[in-house]
Amino acid sequence: LSALIEEHQHEIGLETALLEAGYENAVVLMQNGAVTVLLPEAALSEAAGVQIVELCVIHAGVGPENVRVMGHR
């Protein structure tokens, strides 16, 4: 239970960091040491992807290879 709570706290913290960086409507999902970030497709670019991965590494403590950034309509 404490691991679930900790993951949820990381998700909320990362969503807040993404919002502060200008990425509105971001949804963060953490599971088994991996992070998935869902954003509107319009917000995605190569530079945005790099920044989002960096934020995930800093705030969630995962390696960049464990971060997936996905766009949705």
PDB file of C-alpha atoms in Angstrom, residues 5 9-10 14 31 37 46 56 62 70:
ATOM      1  CA  ILE A   5       0.827   5.915  -2.232  1.00  0.00           C
ATOM      2  CA  GLN A   9       2.604  11.218  -4.919  1.00  0.00           C
ATOM      3  CA  HIS A  10       5.255  11.068  -7.672  1.00  0.00           C
ATOM      4  CA  LEU A  14       5.308  15.293 -11.895  1.00  0.00           C
ATOM      5  CA  GLN A  31       3.896   1.543 -12.852  1.00  0.00           C
ATOM      6  CA  VAL A  37       3.118  10.886 -19.907  1.00  0.00           C
ATOM      7  CA  GLU A  46      11.104  16.882 -30.225  1.00  0.00           C
ATOM      8  CA  CYS A  56      10.479  12.658 -15.359  1.00  0.00           C
ATOM      9  CA  VAL A  62      13.562   6.802 -13.265  1.00  0.00           C
ATOM     10  CA  MET A  70       2.542   9.869 -25.895  1.00  0.00           C
TER      11      MET A  70
END
